[in-house]
Short mmCIF file of C-alpha atoms in Angstrom, two decimals:
data_model
loop_
_atom_site.label_atom_id
_atom_site.label_comp_id
_atom_site.label_asym_id
_atom_site.label_seq_id
_atom_site.Cartn_x
_atom_site.Cartn_y
_atom_site.Cartn_z
CA UNK A 1 63.78 7.94 -78.87
CA UNK A 2 60.79 5.72 -79.67
CA UNK A 3 57.21 7.58 -80.04
CA UNK A 4 53.94 5.57 -79.68
CA UNK A 5 51.32 5.85 -82.20
CA UNK A 6 48.09 7.73 -81.11
CA UNK A 7 46.26 4.35 -80.79
CA UNK A 8 48.91 2.98 -78.62
CA UNK A 9 49.05 6.05 -76.43
CA UNK A 10 45.26 5.89 -75.91
CA UNK A 11 45.36 2.17 -74.97
CA UNK A 12 48.14 2.91 -72.30
CA UNK A 13 46.02 5.85 -70.92
CA UNK A 14 42.90 3.72 -70.90
CA UNK A 15 44.71 0.81 -69.01
CA UNK A 16 46.27 3.32 -66.70
CA UNK A 17 42.88 4.72 -65.77
CA UNK A 18 41.13 1.33 -65.48
CA UNK A 19 43.87 0.36 -63.01
CA UNK A 20 43.55 3.57 -61.15
CA UNK A 21 39.71 3.24 -61.00
CA UNK A 22 39.82 -0.38 -59.85
CA UNK A 23 42.34 0.65 -57.05
CA UNK A 24 40.24 3.47 -55.95
CA UNK A 25 37.00 1.43 -55.82
CA UNK A 26 38.67 -1.30 -53.91
CA UNK A 27 40.12 1.25 -51.43
CA UNK A 28 36.69 2.78 -51.14
CA UNK A 29 35.25 -0.53 -50.71
CA UNK A 30 37.67 -1.41 -48.00
CA UNK A 31 37.26 1.94 -46.09
CA UNK A 32 33.44 1.51 -46.17
CA UNK A 33 33.86 -1.90 -44.81
CA UNK A 34 36.07 -0.79 -42.05
CA UNK A 35 33.71 1.97 -41.27
CA UNK A 36 30.87 -0.42 -41.23
CA UNK A 37 32.83 -2.70 -38.84
CA UNK A 38 33.67 0.27 -36.51
CA UNK A 39 29.99 1.02 -36.34
CA UNK A 40 28.94 -2.56 -35.48
CA UNK A 41 28.69 -2.91 -31.61
CA UNK A 42 31.00 -5.55 -30.36
CA UNK A 43 29.24 -8.65 -29.03
CA UNK A 44 28.54 -8.31 -25.26
CA UNK A 45 30.31 -10.47 -22.84
CA UNK A 46 27.99 -13.15 -21.82
CA UNK A 47 29.35 -13.18 -18.36
CA UNK A 48 28.96 -9.45 -17.79
CA UNK A 49 25.46 -8.75 -16.50
CA UNK A 50 24.60 -5.19 -17.52
CA UNK A 51 22.03 -3.27 -15.37
CA UNK A 52 20.53 -0.13 -16.39
CA UNK A 53 19.21 2.09 -13.48
CA UNK A 54 18.93 5.73 -12.29
CA UNK A 55 20.29 7.58 -9.39
CA UNK A 56 17.59 7.81 -6.53
CA UNK A 57 17.37 6.82 -2.83
CA UNK A 58 15.32 3.96 -3.86
CA UNK A 59 17.66 2.49 -6.51
CA UNK A 60 21.30 3.23 -6.75
CA UNK A 61 23.39 6.09 -5.10
CA UNK A 62 26.63 6.66 -3.38
CA UNK A 63 26.27 7.05 0.29
CA UNK A 64 28.09 9.23 2.77
CA UNK A 65 30.90 6.75 3.25
CA UNK A 66 31.59 6.73 -0.68
CA UNK A 67 30.08 3.08 -0.97
CA UNK A 68 27.51 2.14 -3.60
CA UNK A 69 24.07 1.67 -1.98
CA UNK A 70 20.35 1.40 -2.76
CA UNK A 71 18.00 -1.47 -3.02
CA UNK A 72 18.44 -2.16 -6.70
CA UNK A 73 22.23 -1.90 -6.35
CA UNK A 74 22.17 -4.53 -3.44
CA UNK A 75 19.99 -6.93 -5.31
CA UNK A 76 21.94 -6.62 -8.61
CA UNK A 77 25.18 -7.37 -6.51
CA UNK A 78 23.60 -10.43 -4.86
CA UNK A 79 22.23 -11.61 -8.10
CA UNK A 80 25.78 -11.71 -9.70
CA UNK A 81 27.00 -13.43 -6.49
CA UNK A 82 24.24 -15.90 -6.86
CA UNK A 83 25.36 -16.68 -10.50
CA UNK A 84 28.98 -17.10 -9.27
CA UNK A 85 32.24 -16.79 -11.18
CA UNK A 86 33.03 -15.98 -13.85
CA UNK A 87 29.84 -13.50 -13.99
CA UNK A 88 30.57 -9.85 -13.23
CA UNK A 89 28.32 -6.85 -12.48
CA UNK A 90 28.21 -3.71 -14.72
CA UNK A 91 25.92 -0.66 -14.05
CA UNK A 92 24.80 1.68 -16.71
CA UNK A 93 23.37 4.75 -14.96
CA UNK A 94 21.19 7.08 -17.26
CA UNK A 95 20.09 10.56 -16.36
CA UNK A 96 16.20 10.09 -16.51
CA UNK A 97 13.89 7.26 -16.20
CA UNK A 98 12.76 7.96 -19.86
CA UNK A 99 16.01 6.55 -21.00
CA UNK A 100 15.83 3.20 -19.01
CA UNK A 101 13.52 1.26 -21.50
CA UNK A 102 15.32 2.55 -24.63
CA UNK A 103 18.61 1.36 -23.21
CA UNK A 104 17.21 -1.92 -22.39
CA UNK A 105 15.32 -2.44 -25.79
CA UNK A 106 18.27 -1.60 -27.96
CA UNK A 107 20.43 -4.13 -26.29
CA UNK A 108 22.78 -1.96 -24.41
CA UNK A 109 21.83 -3.46 -21.10
CA UNK A 110 20.41 -6.91 -20.06
CA UNK A 111 18.23 -6.01 -16.93
CA UNK A 112 16.56 -2.83 -16.15
CA UNK A 113 16.63 -2.21 -12.30
CA UNK A 114 15.13 1.22 -11.67
CA UNK A 115 12.09 0.76 -9.20
CA UNK A 116 9.95 -0.25 -12.15
CA UNK A 117 6.31 -0.59 -11.96
CA UNK A 118 4.90 -3.59 -13.65
CA UNK A 119 1.98 -2.38 -15.71
CA UNK A 120 0.14 -3.98 -18.60
CA UNK A 121 1.53 -1.51 -21.20
CA UNK A 122 5.01 -2.29 -20.15
CA UNK A 123 4.41 -6.12 -20.17
CA UNK A 124 3.69 -5.85 -23.78
CA UNK A 125 7.26 -4.46 -24.25
CA UNK A 126 9.34 -6.37 -21.90
CA UNK A 127 9.59 -9.62 -19.79
CA UNK A 128 9.45 -9.02 -15.96
CA UNK A 129 11.03 -10.95 -13.35
CA UNK A 130 9.03 -11.71 -10.14
CA UNK A 131 7.70 -8.78 -8.01
CA UNK A 132 10.09 -7.83 -4.98
CA UNK A 133 8.24 -4.77 -3.76
CA UNK A 134 5.10 -2.76 -3.98
CA UNK A 135 4.53 0.84 -4.10
CA UNK A 136 1.60 3.17 -4.09
CA UNK A 137 1.51 6.29 -6.40
CA UNK A 138 0.32 9.22 -4.55
CA UNK A 139 -0.02 12.98 -5.34
CA UNK A 140 2.79 15.07 -3.34
CA UNK A 141 1.92 18.48 -2.02
CA UNK A 142 3.28 21.14 0.17
CA UNK A 143 1.10 21.67 3.17
CA UNK A 144 2.24 25.17 3.78
CA UNK A 145 1.14 26.28 0.37
CA UNK A 146 -1.74 24.02 -0.64
CA UNK A 147 -4.68 22.12 0.62
CA UNK A 148 -4.52 18.19 0.66
CA UNK A 149 -5.57 17.11 -2.82
CA UNK A 150 -8.11 14.33 -2.22
CA UNK A 151 -9.90 14.32 -5.74
CA UNK A 152 -9.39 15.30 -9.33
CA UNK A 153 -11.18 18.65 -8.95
CA UNK A 154 -8.29 19.68 -6.51
CA UNK A 155 -5.73 19.26 -9.28
CA UNK A 156 -7.37 21.50 -11.80
CA UNK A 157 -5.45 24.45 -12.99
CA UNK A 158 -2.59 23.60 -10.81
CA UNK A 159 1.02 23.45 -11.68
CA UNK A 160 1.69 19.67 -12.04
CA UNK A 161 4.85 18.16 -13.59
CA UNK A 162 5.50 14.46 -13.89
CA UNK A 163 8.70 12.47 -14.67
CA UNK A 164 8.31 11.49 -18.34
CA UNK A 165 7.64 7.77 -19.29
CA UNK A 166 6.89 6.66 -15.71
CA UNK A 167 3.99 4.62 -14.37
CA UNK A 168 2.65 8.00 -12.79
CA UNK A 169 2.02 9.33 -16.14
CA UNK A 170 -0.16 6.16 -16.82
CA UNK A 171 -2.06 6.89 -13.57
CA UNK A 172 -2.82 10.41 -14.51
CA UNK A 173 -4.12 9.34 -17.90
CA UNK A 174 -6.42 7.05 -16.08
CA UNK A 175 -7.49 9.93 -13.91
CA UNK A 176 -7.83 12.19 -16.99
CA UNK A 177 -10.00 9.60 -18.88
CA UNK A 178 -12.78 10.53 -15.82
CA UNK A 179 -11.72 14.27 -15.79
CA UNK A 180 -10.96 15.34 -19.38
CA UNK A 181 -9.91 18.93 -18.45
CA UNK A 182 -7.06 17.78 -16.20
CA UNK A 183 -3.77 18.81 -17.61
CA UNK A 184 0.01 18.50 -16.44
CA UNK A 185 3.44 18.66 -18.01
CA UNK A 186 6.08 15.90 -18.31
CA UNK A 187 9.76 16.24 -18.08
CA UNK A 188 12.83 13.97 -18.69
CA UNK A 189 15.14 16.78 -17.17
CA UNK A 190 14.08 16.24 -13.68
CA UNK A 191 13.82 13.09 -11.42
CA UNK A 192 11.08 12.26 -9.19
CA UNK A 193 13.44 13.33 -6.33
CA UNK A 194 13.99 16.72 -8.00
CA UNK A 195 10.25 17.29 -8.57
CA UNK A 196 9.43 16.50 -5.04
CA UNK A 197 12.08 19.11 -3.94
CA UNK A 198 10.45 21.62 -6.35
CA UNK A 199 7.07 21.12 -4.50
CA UNK A 200 8.84 21.67 -1.24
CA UNK A 201 10.25 25.13 -2.70
CA UNK A 202 6.59 25.92 -4.09
CA UNK A 203 8.15 25.95 -7.73
CA UNK A 204 5.29 23.59 -8.66
CA UNK A 205 1.99 22.65 -7.00
CA UNK A 206 2.03 18.86 -7.26
CA UNK A 207 3.91 15.79 -8.61
CA UNK A 208 3.32 12.06 -8.22
CA UNK A 209 5.72 9.67 -6.57
CA UNK A 210 5.60 6.54 -4.78
CA UNK A 211 4.85 6.25 -1.22
CA UNK A 212 8.43 4.98 -0.22
CA UNK A 213 10.25 7.98 -1.88
CA UNK A 214 7.74 10.41 -0.27
CA UNK A 215 8.40 9.00 3.06
CA UNK A 216 12.39 9.33 2.64
CA UNK A 217 11.97 12.92 1.18
CA UNK A 218 9.74 13.97 4.34
CA UNK A 219 12.74 13.46 6.45
CA UNK A 220 14.34 16.40 4.35
CA UNK A 221 11.37 18.40 3.87
CA UNK A 222 8.87 17.97 6.64
CA UNK A 223 6.34 20.34 5.02
CA UNK A 224 5.72 17.60 2.27
CA UNK A 225 2.86 15.35 2.52
CA UNK A 226 0.87 12.66 0.43
CA UNK A 227 -2.37 13.41 -0.72
CA UNK A 228 -4.89 11.24 -2.91
CA UNK A 229 -3.68 7.86 -4.07
CA UNK A 230 -3.60 7.16 -7.92
CA UNK A 231 -4.99 3.77 -8.97
CA UNK A 232 -4.03 0.50 -7.10
CA UNK A 233 -0.65 -0.36 -5.70
CA UNK A 234 1.91 -1.35 -8.18
CA UNK A 235 4.38 -4.28 -7.98
CA UNK A 236 8.07 -3.46 -8.53
CA UNK A 237 10.31 -5.98 -10.77
CA UNK A 238 13.16 -6.12 -13.11
CA UNK A 239 12.65 -5.93 -16.85
CA UNK A 240 14.25 -7.98 -19.49
CA UNK A 241 14.51 -7.55 -23.21
CA UNK A 242 11.87 -9.91 -24.94
CA UNK A 243 14.42 -10.69 -27.75
CA UNK A 244 17.07 -12.44 -25.67
CA UNK A 245 15.92 -12.58 -22.18
CA UNK A 246 14.22 -15.81 -21.69
CA UNK A 247 17.18 -17.65 -20.35
CA UNK A 248 18.25 -14.58 -18.02
CA UNK A 249 14.74 -14.66 -16.97
CA UNK A 250 15.02 -18.23 -15.45
CA UNK A 251 18.11 -17.07 -13.58
CA UNK A 252 16.25 -14.18 -12.11
CA UNK A 253 13.48 -16.17 -11.02
CA UNK A 254 15.55 -18.66 -9.26
CA UNK A 255 17.50 -15.90 -7.61
CA UNK A 256 14.24 -14.12 -6.14
CA UNK A 257 12.88 -17.44 -5.19
CA UNK A 258 16.15 -18.10 -3.14
CA UNK A 259 16.37 -14.67 -1.34
CA UNK A 260 12.64 -14.73 -0.61
CA UNK A 261 13.03 -18.13 1.04
CA UNK A 262 16.28 -17.33 2.98
CA UNK A 263 15.11 -13.92 4.25
CA UNK A 264 17.62 -11.81 2.25
CA UNK A 265 14.87 -9.85 0.39
CA UNK A 266 13.00 -9.10 3.75
CA UNK A 267 16.29 -7.92 5.18
CA UNK A 268 17.18 -5.57 2.30
CA UNK A 269 13.75 -4.11 2.17
CA UNK A 270 13.68 -3.52 6.08
CA UNK A 271 17.21 -1.77 5.48
CA UNK A 272 16.11 0.78 2.91
CA UNK A 273 12.47 1.20 3.98
CA UNK A 274 11.85 -0.38 7.61
CA UNK A 275 12.56 2.85 9.50
CA UNK A 276 10.54 5.21 7.24
CA UNK A 277 7.51 7.06 8.55
CA UNK A 278 8.54 6.45 12.09
CA UNK A 279 8.91 10.20 12.33
CA UNK A 280 6.14 12.68 12.02
CA UNK A 281 6.77 16.00 10.22
CA UNK A 282 6.78 17.90 13.40
CA UNK A 283 9.34 15.63 14.80
CA UNK A 284 11.60 16.28 11.64
CA UNK A 285 11.05 19.99 12.00
CA UNK A 286 12.00 20.06 15.52
CA UNK A 287 15.23 17.86 15.00
CA UNK A 288 16.28 20.07 12.09
CA UNK A 289 15.79 23.28 14.10
CA UNK A 290 17.77 21.86 17.12
CA UNK A 291 20.44 20.81 14.62
CA UNK A 292 20.89 24.66 14.05
CA UNK A 293 20.57 25.81 17.67
CA UNK A 294 21.69 22.99 19.93
CA UNK A 295 23.99 20.63 18.05
CA UNK A 296 26.78 23.15 17.21
CA UNK A 297 27.58 23.22 20.94
CA UNK A 298 28.47 19.39 20.92
CA UNK A 299 29.71 18.58 17.41
CA UNK A 300 33.26 18.69 18.66
CA UNK A 301 32.53 16.35 21.45
CA UNK A 302 30.91 13.96 19.02
CA UNK A 303 33.79 14.04 16.59
CA UNK A 304 36.27 13.63 19.53
CA UNK A 305 34.32 10.45 20.27
CA UNK A 306 34.57 9.20 16.88
CA UNK A 307 38.31 9.56 17.00
CA UNK A 308 38.39 7.20 19.96
CA UNK A 309 35.74 4.74 18.88
CA UNK A 310 35.58 4.98 15.14
CA UNK A 311 31.85 5.20 15.19
CA UNK A 312 30.47 7.85 12.81
CA UNK A 313 29.95 11.12 14.92
CA UNK A 314 26.67 11.55 13.15
CA UNK A 315 25.41 8.23 14.65
CA UNK A 316 26.50 9.37 18.12
CA UNK A 317 24.74 12.49 17.54
CA UNK A 318 21.47 10.93 16.37
CA UNK A 319 21.57 8.40 19.44
CA UNK A 320 22.19 11.47 21.86
CA UNK A 321 19.25 13.19 20.22
CA UNK A 322 16.98 10.16 20.66
CA UNK A 323 18.15 9.97 24.27
CA UNK A 324 18.02 13.76 25.34
CA UNK A 325 17.09 15.86 22.50
CA UNK A 326 20.65 17.36 23.11
CA UNK A 327 19.50 18.73 26.38
CA UNK A 328 22.50 18.39 28.73
CA UNK A 329 20.38 18.52 31.84
CA UNK A 330 17.90 15.90 30.75
CA UNK A 331 16.99 13.55 33.66
CA UNK A 332 14.56 10.79 33.43
CA UNK A 333 12.20 9.40 36.21
CA UNK A 334 14.61 6.31 36.52
CA UNK A 335 17.49 8.82 37.06
CA UNK A 336 19.29 8.26 33.87
CA UNK A 337 20.93 11.62 33.02
CA UNK A 338 22.79 13.81 30.67
CA UNK A 339 23.47 14.03 26.78
CA UNK A 340 23.54 10.24 26.45
CA UNK A 341 21.42 9.52 29.32
CA UNK A 342 23.69 7.36 31.32
CA UNK A 343 22.66 5.13 34.15
CA UNK A 344 24.62 5.23 37.31
CA UNK A 345 25.82 1.67 36.59
CA UNK A 346 26.91 2.64 33.14
CA UNK A 347 28.71 5.70 34.62
CA UNK A 348 30.55 3.76 37.19
CA UNK A 349 31.64 1.29 34.59
CA UNK A 350 33.04 4.03 32.36
CA UNK A 351 34.62 5.98 35.22
CA UNK A 352 32.24 9.04 34.70
CA UNK A 353 32.27 11.48 37.69
CA UNK A 354 29.69 13.85 36.47
CA UNK A 355 26.90 12.57 34.18
CA UNK A 356 25.95 16.20 33.48
CA UNK A 357 29.42 17.16 32.01
CA UNK A 358 28.93 16.97 28.13
CA UNK A 359 32.48 15.84 27.53
CA UNK A 360 32.30 12.91 29.98
CA UNK A 361 28.81 11.95 28.94
CA UNK A 362 29.63 11.71 25.19
CA UNK A 363 32.67 10.00 25.38
CA UNK A 364 31.22 7.46 27.98
CA UNK A 365 28.19 6.81 25.75
CA UNK A 366 30.28 6.27 22.79
CA UNK A 367 32.53 3.95 24.50
CA UNK A 368 29.65 1.91 26.03
CA UNK A 369 28.07 1.70 22.63
CA UNK A 370 31.37 0.16 21.27
CA UNK A 371 31.44 -2.09 24.22
CA UNK A 372 27.96 -3.23 23.44
CA UNK A 373 28.98 -3.98 19.71
CA UNK A 374 31.72 -6.06 21.06
CA UNK A 375 29.23 -8.44 22.81
CA UNK A 376 27.38 -9.02 19.67
CA UNK A 377 28.78 -11.68 17.25
CA UNK A 378 31.21 -10.26 14.68
CA UNK A 379 29.69 -12.59 11.92
CA UNK A 380 26.58 -10.40 11.88
CA UNK A 381 26.97 -8.13 8.72
CA UNK A 382 26.64 -4.42 8.79
CA UNK A 383 24.29 -2.45 9.14
CA UNK A 384 22.44 -5.24 11.00
CA UNK A 385 25.05 -5.34 13.73
CA UNK A 386 24.76 -1.57 14.26
CA UNK A 387 21.20 -1.86 14.47
CA UNK A 388 21.28 -4.42 17.05
CA UNK A 389 23.91 -2.50 18.94
CA UNK A 390 21.47 0.35 19.21
CA UNK A 391 18.72 -1.89 20.45
CA UNK A 392 21.11 -3.28 23.15
CA UNK A 393 22.13 0.13 24.15
CA UNK A 394 18.49 0.86 24.78
CA UNK A 395 17.53 -2.30 26.42
CA UNK A 396 20.51 -4.58 27.28
CA UNK A 397 22.24 -7.51 25.43
CA UNK A 398 20.24 -10.05 27.41
CA UNK A 399 16.90 -9.25 25.63
CA UNK A 400 18.59 -9.03 22.49
CA UNK A 401 19.89 -12.57 22.64
CA UNK A 402 16.43 -13.69 23.74
CA UNK A 403 15.05 -11.97 20.64
CA UNK A 404 17.60 -13.61 18.40
CA UNK A 405 16.89 -17.02 19.93
CA UNK A 406 12.99 -16.65 19.26
CA UNK A 407 13.81 -15.64 15.64
CA UNK A 408 15.91 -18.77 15.21
CA UNK A 409 13.19 -21.06 16.64
CA UNK A 410 10.74 -19.44 14.07
CA UNK A 411 12.98 -20.35 11.41
CA UNK A 412 14.12 -16.82 10.80
CA UNK A 413 17.52 -15.31 10.43
CA UNK A 414 19.06 -14.45 13.96
CA UNK A 415 21.71 -12.25 12.33
CA UNK A 416 18.98 -10.20 10.36
CA UNK A 417 17.69 -7.09 12.20
CA UNK A 418 14.59 -7.54 10.19
CA UNK A 419 13.88 -10.90 11.66
CA UNK A 420 15.07 -10.00 15.16
CA UNK A 421 12.55 -7.22 15.38
CA UNK A 422 10.05 -9.94 15.04
CA UNK A 423 11.63 -11.93 17.91
CA UNK A 424 11.66 -8.67 20.10
CA UNK A 425 8.06 -8.20 19.67
CA UNK A 426 7.15 -11.67 21.00
CA UNK A 427 8.94 -11.08 24.18
CA UNK A 428 5.65 -9.85 25.81
CA UNK A 429 3.90 -13.10 24.96
CA UNK A 430 3.87 -15.69 27.68
CA UNK A 431 4.20 -18.33 25.13
CA UNK A 432 7.77 -17.11 24.40
CA UNK A 433 8.85 -15.09 27.37
CA UNK A 434 8.33 -17.94 30.02
CA UNK A 435 11.18 -19.72 28.25
CA UNK A 436 13.36 -16.86 27.57
CA UNK A 437 16.54 -16.49 29.77
CA UNK A 438 15.81 -12.96 30.69
CA UNK A 439 12.08 -13.23 30.84
CA UNK A 440 9.33 -10.78 30.01
CA UNK A 441 10.11 -7.53 28.21
CA UNK A 442 7.92 -4.90 26.54
CA UNK A 443 10.28 -5.05 23.71
CA UNK A 444 8.48 -2.89 21.20
CA UNK A 445 10.50 -0.15 22.67
CA UNK A 446 13.94 -0.98 21.59
CA UNK A 447 12.64 -1.50 18.10
CA UNK A 448 10.91 1.72 18.04
CA UNK A 449 14.15 3.39 19.61
CA UNK A 450 16.40 1.82 16.95
CA UNK A 451 14.14 2.74 14.20
CA UNK A 452 13.98 6.44 15.30
CA UNK A 453 17.98 6.63 15.67
CA UNK A 454 18.20 5.27 12.17
CA UNK A 455 15.76 8.09 10.99
CA UNK A 456 17.68 10.73 12.71
CA UNK A 457 20.81 9.29 11.48
CA UNK A 458 19.65 9.36 7.95
CA UNK A 459 18.75 13.03 8.38
CA UNK A 460 22.19 13.60 9.58
CA UNK A 461 23.87 12.15 6.59
CA UNK A 462 21.93 14.31 4.27
CA UNK A 463 22.92 17.40 5.95
CA UNK A 464 26.28 16.95 7.71
CA UNK A 465 29.63 15.82 6.23
CA UNK A 466 31.63 12.75 7.34
CA UNK A 467 34.49 13.53 9.58
CA UNK A 468 38.01 12.52 8.66
CA UNK A 469 40.31 13.24 11.68
CA UNK A 470 43.47 13.36 9.40
CA UNK A 471 42.03 15.86 7.25
CA UNK A 472 39.86 18.22 9.33
CA UNK A 473 40.65 17.60 13.01
CA UNK A 474 37.87 19.17 15.45
CA UNK A 475 36.31 21.37 12.85
CA UNK A 476 32.68 22.29 13.66
CA UNK A 477 30.46 21.13 10.73
CA UNK A 478 29.10 23.88 8.39
CA UNK A 479 25.36 23.49 9.02
CA UNK A 480 23.38 24.15 6.05
CA UNK A 481 19.77 23.55 6.59
CA UNK A 482 16.83 23.66 4.16
CA UNK A 483 15.42 27.12 3.29
CA UNK A 484 12.09 26.41 4.93
CA UNK A 485 13.90 26.19 8.42
CA UNK A 486 15.89 29.29 8.35
CA UNK A 487 12.81 31.18 9.92
CA UNK A 488 12.45 28.59 12.65
CA UNK A 489 15.94 29.23 14.18
#
């Protein structure tokens, strides 16, 4: 056996330690490098357009048919279609407006589309696309609990809560500069919609929201109202990151120029806001009350009619309410009668023997509505085709076609309800009706009729579930109305 000297042993040990240390350092360096690479965000796909938004009736939501909907959603979808393949759409939904701009500014989204007001402070942070809508910030109050706040004095020592980081905070600060003792709280835990509901429940006194959202919420809470306006009307637009949004901004500008010219923008605005404010609070209160007392008698009939026609029972119920207020014995001076207010001609066509028989009336009305829909070109997209069907149910297909022809002659889109409404309203003008096939028509009536049915249908969608015959045949809806109407029944 050979023994090494002390010097040799030390050298061997030293070499071993040096090798071990190098290996360790290399491994650590490699691990750190891997950790760094893992933390580095992958470069986004240039063909995936990422929109950051929030859930609200004005932006992005899932409707009662489990379809994505909302003005911002529809605009974003059409923007990607405008760009064409291989572009794709991705939505990032954050849980508060306060998170919208941080998501955009750190590069996690390409475009912020969340009903964003274009303000001077925000223009210093981001790029804005063209304005496509206009809203007015207003103080929301509960008429049953507070007087109308029409000046700053009415806001003192009140429970006021605002959604954090919104333009509403900016507006209140402007008011505070003139009334320094004005105070409020801000939250990123509750949306504008939730704060408006808190006002309805008297949990807070006031909040601030835009006029469009207030109008929508009044359909659910008729005791709500809008008080004083804060500042001037705000323009709404998409926001883009200044660091890498210049090229995308050009695409956005071209897109909005196109949809404004071809009427798409006008049609979308009408789809989401065109029918709001048709109902007065007392109308909503009455409708909700009768939904508790009268509607349950006929829910099974409306659902049965849906099984035959495939028309949403809630739309049939909304139409019936507009016709008769669910009064089975309703009769007009022109002798239209029953729940669906059938004429004698329609009754004969649908083989109705007794117009006052609810079962016959509802089924005949639903089949007649479907028959009307079949008279309207199938190329017309939904929901415009349904809106035109409602107008035709009220006033006939002939006047509808005249209105569509007038819209086309005006350079408008005859397949868009927003444009056909304008055609309708000209059928009482001699310059137009003398050349119309069906002549004069006081055609503001079918427009108002259709918008009212739309409004009632929206309320029905809020409080009544969809009906799936295969899952829940003929089960009467479990009606859960707002707490404030419990005492009205």
